[in-house]
PDB file of C-alpha atoms and ligand atoms in Angstrom:
ATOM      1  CA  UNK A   1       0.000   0.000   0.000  1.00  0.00           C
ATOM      2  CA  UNK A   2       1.400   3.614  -0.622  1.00  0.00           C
ATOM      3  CA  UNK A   3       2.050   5.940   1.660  1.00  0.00           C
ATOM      4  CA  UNK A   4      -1.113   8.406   3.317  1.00  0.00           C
ATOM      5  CA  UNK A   5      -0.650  11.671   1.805  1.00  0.00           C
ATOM      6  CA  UNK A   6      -3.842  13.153   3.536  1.00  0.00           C
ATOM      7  CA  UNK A   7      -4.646  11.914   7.152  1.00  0.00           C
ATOM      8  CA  UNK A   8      -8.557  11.975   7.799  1.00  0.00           C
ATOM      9  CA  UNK A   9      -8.725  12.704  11.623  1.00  0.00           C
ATOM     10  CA  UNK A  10     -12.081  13.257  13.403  1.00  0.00           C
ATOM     11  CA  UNK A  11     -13.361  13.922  17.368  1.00  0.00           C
ATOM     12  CA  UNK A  12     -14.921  10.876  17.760  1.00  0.00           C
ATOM     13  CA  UNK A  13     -16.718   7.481  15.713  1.00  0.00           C
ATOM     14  CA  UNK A  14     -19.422   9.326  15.826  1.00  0.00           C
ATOM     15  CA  UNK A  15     -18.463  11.522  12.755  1.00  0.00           C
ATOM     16  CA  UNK A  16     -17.839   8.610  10.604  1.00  0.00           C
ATOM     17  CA  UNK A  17     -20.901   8.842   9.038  1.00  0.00           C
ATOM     18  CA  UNK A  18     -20.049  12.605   8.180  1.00  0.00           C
ATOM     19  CA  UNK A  19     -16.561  11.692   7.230  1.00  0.00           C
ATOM     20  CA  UNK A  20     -16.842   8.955   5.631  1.00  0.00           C
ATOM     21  CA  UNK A  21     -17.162  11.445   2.733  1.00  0.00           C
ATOM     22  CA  UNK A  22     -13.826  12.180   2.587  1.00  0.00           C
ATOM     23  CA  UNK A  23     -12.367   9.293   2.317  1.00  0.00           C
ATOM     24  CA  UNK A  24     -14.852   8.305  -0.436  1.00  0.00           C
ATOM     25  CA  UNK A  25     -13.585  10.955  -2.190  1.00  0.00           C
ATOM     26  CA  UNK A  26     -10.290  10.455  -1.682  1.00  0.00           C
ATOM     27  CA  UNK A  27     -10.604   6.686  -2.658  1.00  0.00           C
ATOM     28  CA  UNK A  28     -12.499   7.856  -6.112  1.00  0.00           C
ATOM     29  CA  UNK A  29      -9.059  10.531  -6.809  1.00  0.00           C
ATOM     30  CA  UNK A  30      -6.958   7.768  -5.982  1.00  0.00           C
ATOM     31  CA  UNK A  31      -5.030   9.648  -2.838  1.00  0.00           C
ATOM     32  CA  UNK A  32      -3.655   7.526  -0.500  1.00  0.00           C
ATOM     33  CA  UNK A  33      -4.963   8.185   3.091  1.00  0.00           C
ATOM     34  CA  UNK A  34      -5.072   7.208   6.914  1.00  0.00           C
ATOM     35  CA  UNK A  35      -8.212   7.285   9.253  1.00  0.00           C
ATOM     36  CA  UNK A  36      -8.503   7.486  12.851  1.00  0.00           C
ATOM     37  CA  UNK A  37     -10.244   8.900  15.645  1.00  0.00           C
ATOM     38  CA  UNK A  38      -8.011  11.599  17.518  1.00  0.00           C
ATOM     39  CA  UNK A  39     -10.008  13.670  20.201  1.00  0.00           C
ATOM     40  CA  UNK A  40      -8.880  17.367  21.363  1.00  0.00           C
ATOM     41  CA  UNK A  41     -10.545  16.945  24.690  1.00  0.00           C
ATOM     42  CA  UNK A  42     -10.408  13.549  25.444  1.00  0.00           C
ATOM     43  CA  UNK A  43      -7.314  12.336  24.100  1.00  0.00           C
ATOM     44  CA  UNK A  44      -5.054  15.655  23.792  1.00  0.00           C
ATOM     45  CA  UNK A  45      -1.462  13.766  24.166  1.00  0.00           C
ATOM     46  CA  UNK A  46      -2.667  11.463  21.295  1.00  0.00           C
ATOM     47  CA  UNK A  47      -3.488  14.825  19.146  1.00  0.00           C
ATOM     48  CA  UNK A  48      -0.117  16.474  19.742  1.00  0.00           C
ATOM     49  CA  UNK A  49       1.459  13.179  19.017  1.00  0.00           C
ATOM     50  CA  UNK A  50      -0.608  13.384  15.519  1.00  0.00           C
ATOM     51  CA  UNK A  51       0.289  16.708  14.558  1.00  0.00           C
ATOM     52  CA  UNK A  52       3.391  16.992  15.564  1.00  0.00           C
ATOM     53  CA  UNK A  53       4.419  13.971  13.856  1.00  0.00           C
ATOM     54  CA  UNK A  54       2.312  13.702  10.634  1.00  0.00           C
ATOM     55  CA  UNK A  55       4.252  15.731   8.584  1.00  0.00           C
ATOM     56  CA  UNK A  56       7.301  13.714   8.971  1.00  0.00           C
ATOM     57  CA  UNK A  57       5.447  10.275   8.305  1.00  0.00           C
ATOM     58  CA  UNK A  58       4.906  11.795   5.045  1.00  0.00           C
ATOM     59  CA  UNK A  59       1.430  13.031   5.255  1.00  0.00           C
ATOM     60  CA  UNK A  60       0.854  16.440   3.087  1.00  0.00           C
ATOM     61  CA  UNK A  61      -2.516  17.254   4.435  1.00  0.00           C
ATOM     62  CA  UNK A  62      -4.483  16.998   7.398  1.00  0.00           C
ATOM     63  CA  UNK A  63      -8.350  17.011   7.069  1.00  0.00           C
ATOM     64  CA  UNK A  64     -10.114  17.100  10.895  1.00  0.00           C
ATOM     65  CA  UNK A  65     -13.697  16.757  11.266  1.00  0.00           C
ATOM     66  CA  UNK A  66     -15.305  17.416  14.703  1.00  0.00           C
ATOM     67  CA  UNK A  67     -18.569  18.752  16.377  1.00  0.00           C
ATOM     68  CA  UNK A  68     -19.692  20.791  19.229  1.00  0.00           C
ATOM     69  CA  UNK A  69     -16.938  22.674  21.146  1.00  0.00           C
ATOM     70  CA  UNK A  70     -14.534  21.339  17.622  1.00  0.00           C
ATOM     71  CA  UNK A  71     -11.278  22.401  19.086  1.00  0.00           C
ATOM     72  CA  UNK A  72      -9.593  19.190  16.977  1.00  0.00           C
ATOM     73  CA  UNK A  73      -9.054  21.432  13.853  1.00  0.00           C
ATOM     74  CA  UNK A  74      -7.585  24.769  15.242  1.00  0.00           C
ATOM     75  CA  UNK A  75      -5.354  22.771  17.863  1.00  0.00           C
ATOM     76  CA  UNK A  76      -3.611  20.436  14.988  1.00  0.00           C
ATOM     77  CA  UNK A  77      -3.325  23.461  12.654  1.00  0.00           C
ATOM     78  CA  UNK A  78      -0.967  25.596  15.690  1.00  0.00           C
ATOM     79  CA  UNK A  79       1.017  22.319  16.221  1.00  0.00           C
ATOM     80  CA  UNK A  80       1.265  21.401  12.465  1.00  0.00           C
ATOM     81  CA  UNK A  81       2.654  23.286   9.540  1.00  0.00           C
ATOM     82  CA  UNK A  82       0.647  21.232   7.187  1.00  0.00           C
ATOM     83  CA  UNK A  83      -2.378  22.876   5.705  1.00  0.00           C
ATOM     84  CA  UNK A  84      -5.551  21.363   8.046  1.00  0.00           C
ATOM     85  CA  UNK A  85      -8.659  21.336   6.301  1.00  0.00           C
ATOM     86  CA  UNK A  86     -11.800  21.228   9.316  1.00  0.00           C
ATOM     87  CA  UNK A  87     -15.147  19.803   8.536  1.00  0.00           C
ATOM     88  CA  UNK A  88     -17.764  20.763  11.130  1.00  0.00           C
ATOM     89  CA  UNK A  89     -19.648  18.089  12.047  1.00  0.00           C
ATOM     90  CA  UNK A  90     -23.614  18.789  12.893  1.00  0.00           C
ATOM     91  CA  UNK A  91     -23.345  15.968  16.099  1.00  0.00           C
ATOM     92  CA  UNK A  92     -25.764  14.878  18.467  1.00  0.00           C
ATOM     93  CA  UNK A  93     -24.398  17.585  20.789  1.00  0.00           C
ATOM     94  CA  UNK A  94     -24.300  20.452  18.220  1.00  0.00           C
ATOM     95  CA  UNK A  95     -26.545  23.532  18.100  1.00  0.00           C
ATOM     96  CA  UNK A  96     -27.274  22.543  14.496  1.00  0.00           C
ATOM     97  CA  UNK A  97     -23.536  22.596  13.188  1.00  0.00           C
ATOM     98  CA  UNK A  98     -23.290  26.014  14.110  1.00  0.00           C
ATOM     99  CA  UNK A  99     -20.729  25.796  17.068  1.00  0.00           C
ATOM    100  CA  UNK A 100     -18.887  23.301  15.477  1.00  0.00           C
ATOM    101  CA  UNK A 101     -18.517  26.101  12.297  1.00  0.00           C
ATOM    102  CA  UNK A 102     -17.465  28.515  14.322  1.00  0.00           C
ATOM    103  CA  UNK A 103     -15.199  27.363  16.241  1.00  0.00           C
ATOM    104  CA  UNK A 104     -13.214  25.955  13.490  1.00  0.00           C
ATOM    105  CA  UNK A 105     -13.718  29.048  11.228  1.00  0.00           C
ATOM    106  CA  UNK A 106     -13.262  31.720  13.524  1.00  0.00           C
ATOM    107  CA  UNK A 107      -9.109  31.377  14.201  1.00  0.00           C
ATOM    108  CA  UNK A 108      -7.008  33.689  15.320  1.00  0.00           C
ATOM    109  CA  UNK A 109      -4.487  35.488  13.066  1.00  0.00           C
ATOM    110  CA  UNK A 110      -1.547  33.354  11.760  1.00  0.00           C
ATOM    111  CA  UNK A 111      -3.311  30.157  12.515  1.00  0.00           C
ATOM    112  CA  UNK A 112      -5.222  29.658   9.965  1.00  0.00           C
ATOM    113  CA  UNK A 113      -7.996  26.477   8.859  1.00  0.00           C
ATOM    114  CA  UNK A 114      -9.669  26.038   5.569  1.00  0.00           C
ATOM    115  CA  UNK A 115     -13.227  25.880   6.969  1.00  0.00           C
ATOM    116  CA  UNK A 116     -15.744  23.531   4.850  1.00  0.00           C
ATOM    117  CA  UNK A 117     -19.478  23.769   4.863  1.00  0.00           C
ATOM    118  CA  UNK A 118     -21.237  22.079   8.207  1.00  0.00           C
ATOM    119  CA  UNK A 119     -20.922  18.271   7.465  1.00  0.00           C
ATOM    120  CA  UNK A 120     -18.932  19.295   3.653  1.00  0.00           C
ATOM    121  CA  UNK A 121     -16.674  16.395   4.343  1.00  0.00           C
ATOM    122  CA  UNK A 122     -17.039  15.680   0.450  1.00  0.00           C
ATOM    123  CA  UNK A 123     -15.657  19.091  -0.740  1.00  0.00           C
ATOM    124  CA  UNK A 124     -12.476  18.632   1.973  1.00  0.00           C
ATOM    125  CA  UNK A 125     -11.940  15.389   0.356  1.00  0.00           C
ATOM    126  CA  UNK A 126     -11.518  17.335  -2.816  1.00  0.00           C
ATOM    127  CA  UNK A 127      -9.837  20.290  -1.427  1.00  0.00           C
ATOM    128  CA  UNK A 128      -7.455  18.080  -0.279  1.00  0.00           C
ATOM    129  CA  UNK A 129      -6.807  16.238  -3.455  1.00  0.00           C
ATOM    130  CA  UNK A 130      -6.550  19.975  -4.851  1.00  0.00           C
ATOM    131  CA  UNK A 131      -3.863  20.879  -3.239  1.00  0.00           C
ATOM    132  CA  UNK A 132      -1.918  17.630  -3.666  1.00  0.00           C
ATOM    133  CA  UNK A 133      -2.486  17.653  -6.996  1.00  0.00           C
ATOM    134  CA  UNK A 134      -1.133  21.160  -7.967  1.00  0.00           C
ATOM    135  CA  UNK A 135       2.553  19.476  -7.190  1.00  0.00           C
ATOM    136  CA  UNK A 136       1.276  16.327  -8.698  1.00  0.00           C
ATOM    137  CA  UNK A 137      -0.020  15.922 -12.561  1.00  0.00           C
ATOM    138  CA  UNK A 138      -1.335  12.774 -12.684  1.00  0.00           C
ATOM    139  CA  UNK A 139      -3.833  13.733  -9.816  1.00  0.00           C
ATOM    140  CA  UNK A 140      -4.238  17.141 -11.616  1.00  0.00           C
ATOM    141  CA  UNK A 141      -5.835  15.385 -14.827  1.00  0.00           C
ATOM    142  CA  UNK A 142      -8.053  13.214 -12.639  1.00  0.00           C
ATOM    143  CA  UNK A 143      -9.350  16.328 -10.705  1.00  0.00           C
ATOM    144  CA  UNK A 144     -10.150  17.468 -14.575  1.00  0.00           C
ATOM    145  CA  UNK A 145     -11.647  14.528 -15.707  1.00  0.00           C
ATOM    146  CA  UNK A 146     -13.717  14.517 -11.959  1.00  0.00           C
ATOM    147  CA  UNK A 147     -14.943  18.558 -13.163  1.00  0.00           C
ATOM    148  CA  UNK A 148     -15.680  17.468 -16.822  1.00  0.00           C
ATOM    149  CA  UNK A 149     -18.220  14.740 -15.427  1.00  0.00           C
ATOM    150  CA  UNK A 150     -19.811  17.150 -12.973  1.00  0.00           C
ATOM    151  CA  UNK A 151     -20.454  19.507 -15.948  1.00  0.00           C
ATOM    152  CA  UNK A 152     -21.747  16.635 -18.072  1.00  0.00           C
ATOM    153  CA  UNK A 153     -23.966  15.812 -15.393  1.00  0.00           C
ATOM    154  CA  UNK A 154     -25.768  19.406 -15.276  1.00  0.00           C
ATOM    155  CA  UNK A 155     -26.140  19.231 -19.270  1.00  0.00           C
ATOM    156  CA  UNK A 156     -27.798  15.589 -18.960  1.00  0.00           C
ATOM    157  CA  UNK A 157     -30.022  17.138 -16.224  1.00  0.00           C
ATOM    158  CA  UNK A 158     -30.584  20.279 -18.077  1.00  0.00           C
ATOM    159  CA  UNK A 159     -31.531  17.841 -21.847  1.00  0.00           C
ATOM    160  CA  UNK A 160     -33.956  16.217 -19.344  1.00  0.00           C
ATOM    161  CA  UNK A 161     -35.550  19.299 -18.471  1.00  0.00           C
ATOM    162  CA  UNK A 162     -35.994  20.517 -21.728  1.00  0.00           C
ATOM    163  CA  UNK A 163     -37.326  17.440 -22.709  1.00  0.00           C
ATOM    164  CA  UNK A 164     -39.898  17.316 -19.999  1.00  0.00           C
ATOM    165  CA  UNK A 165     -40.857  21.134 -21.505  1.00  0.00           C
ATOM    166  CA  UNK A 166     -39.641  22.550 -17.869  1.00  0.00           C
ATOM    167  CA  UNK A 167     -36.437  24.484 -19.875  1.00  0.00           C
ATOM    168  CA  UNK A 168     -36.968  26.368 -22.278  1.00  0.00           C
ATOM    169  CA  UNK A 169     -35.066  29.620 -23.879  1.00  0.00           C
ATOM    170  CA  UNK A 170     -31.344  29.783 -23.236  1.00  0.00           C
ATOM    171  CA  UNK A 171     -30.496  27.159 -25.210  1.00  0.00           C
ATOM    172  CA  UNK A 172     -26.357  26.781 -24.860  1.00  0.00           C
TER     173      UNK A 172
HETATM  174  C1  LIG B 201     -17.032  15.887  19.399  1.00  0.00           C
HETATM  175  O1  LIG B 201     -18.186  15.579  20.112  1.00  0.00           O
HETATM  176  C2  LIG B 201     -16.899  14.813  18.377  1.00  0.00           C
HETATM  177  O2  LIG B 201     -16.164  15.257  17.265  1.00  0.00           O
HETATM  178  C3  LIG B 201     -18.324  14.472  18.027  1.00  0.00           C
HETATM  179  O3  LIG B 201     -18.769  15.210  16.905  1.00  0.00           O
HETATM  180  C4  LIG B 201     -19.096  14.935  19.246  1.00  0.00           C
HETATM  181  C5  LIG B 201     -19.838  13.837  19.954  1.00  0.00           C
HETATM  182  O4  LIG B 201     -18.940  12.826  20.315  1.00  0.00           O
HETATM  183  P1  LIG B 201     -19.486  11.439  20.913  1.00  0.00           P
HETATM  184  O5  LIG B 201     -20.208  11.781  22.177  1.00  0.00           O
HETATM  185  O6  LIG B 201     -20.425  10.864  19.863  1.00  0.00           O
HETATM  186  O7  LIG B 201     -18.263  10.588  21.127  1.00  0.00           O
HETATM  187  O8  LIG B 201     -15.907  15.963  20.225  1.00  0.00           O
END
């Protein structure tokens, strides 16, 4: 097996469901990756561990998913210098994803975390493979050819449409 380039982290095994995402993505992009639970508040000598070390196990970026009071994102990204991507997780002890958003979105000056959508575990899977692949070509082509099918979705959709006599007028 090759080597994780992204590690998936998250607060708990509750946010596999949520996560899960990622790692679907990443699988689809062909990205190696790693996945494990590491929790700010309950296992904080495991997260330092984690960030302090995933850079030199070879890992390139760090996606962290977490709910509620989500401290896991910000805390890796001032131990790390590896971009963290944070996914906030709408748990069963969130006030609807919104405290889990802000506290990863609202850091402090010179520690900064590339904040997804609540639950956009999906679009850090991608964001991850984005950054990878502007060093990497091969990845860079299958992030194009990933695009091109989303685009060729919409036009299917939008034929469909048409033919159902819901579109009608701009016709590109
Ligand atoms: C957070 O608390 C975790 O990231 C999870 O989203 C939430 C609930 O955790 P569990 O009680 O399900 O373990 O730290």
């Amino acid at each position: 097996m090759s080597t994780a380039l992204v590690g998936i982290i998250m607060g708990s095994d509750s946010d596999l469901t949520i996560m899960k995402a990622a790692a679907e993505m990443l699988e689809e992009l062909e990205v190696p990756f790693e996945l494990t639970v590491v929790s700010a508040h309950r296992t904080p000598l495991r997260m330092v561990d984690y960030a302090s070390r995933a850079a030199e196990r070879g890992l390139k970026v760090i996606i962290a998913g977490a709910g509620g009071a989500a401290h896991l994102p910000g805390m890796v990204a001032s131990i790390t210098t590896l971009p963290v991507i944070g996914v906030p997780v709408k748990s069963s002890n969130s006030i609807d994803g919104w405290d889990s958003m802000l506290s990863i979105l609202q850091m402090p000056g010179g520690v900064p975390v590339a904040t997804m959508a609540i639950n956009g575990a999906k679009n850090a899977g991608i964001m991850a493979a984005l950054i990878i692949g502007a060093f990497n070509p091969e990845l860079s082509k299958r992030l194009a050819v990933f695009k091109q099918k989303m685009s060729e979705e919409v036009l299917r959709k939008v034929g469909t449409l048409r033919e159902e006599g819901w579109a009608n007028g701009y016709d590109a």
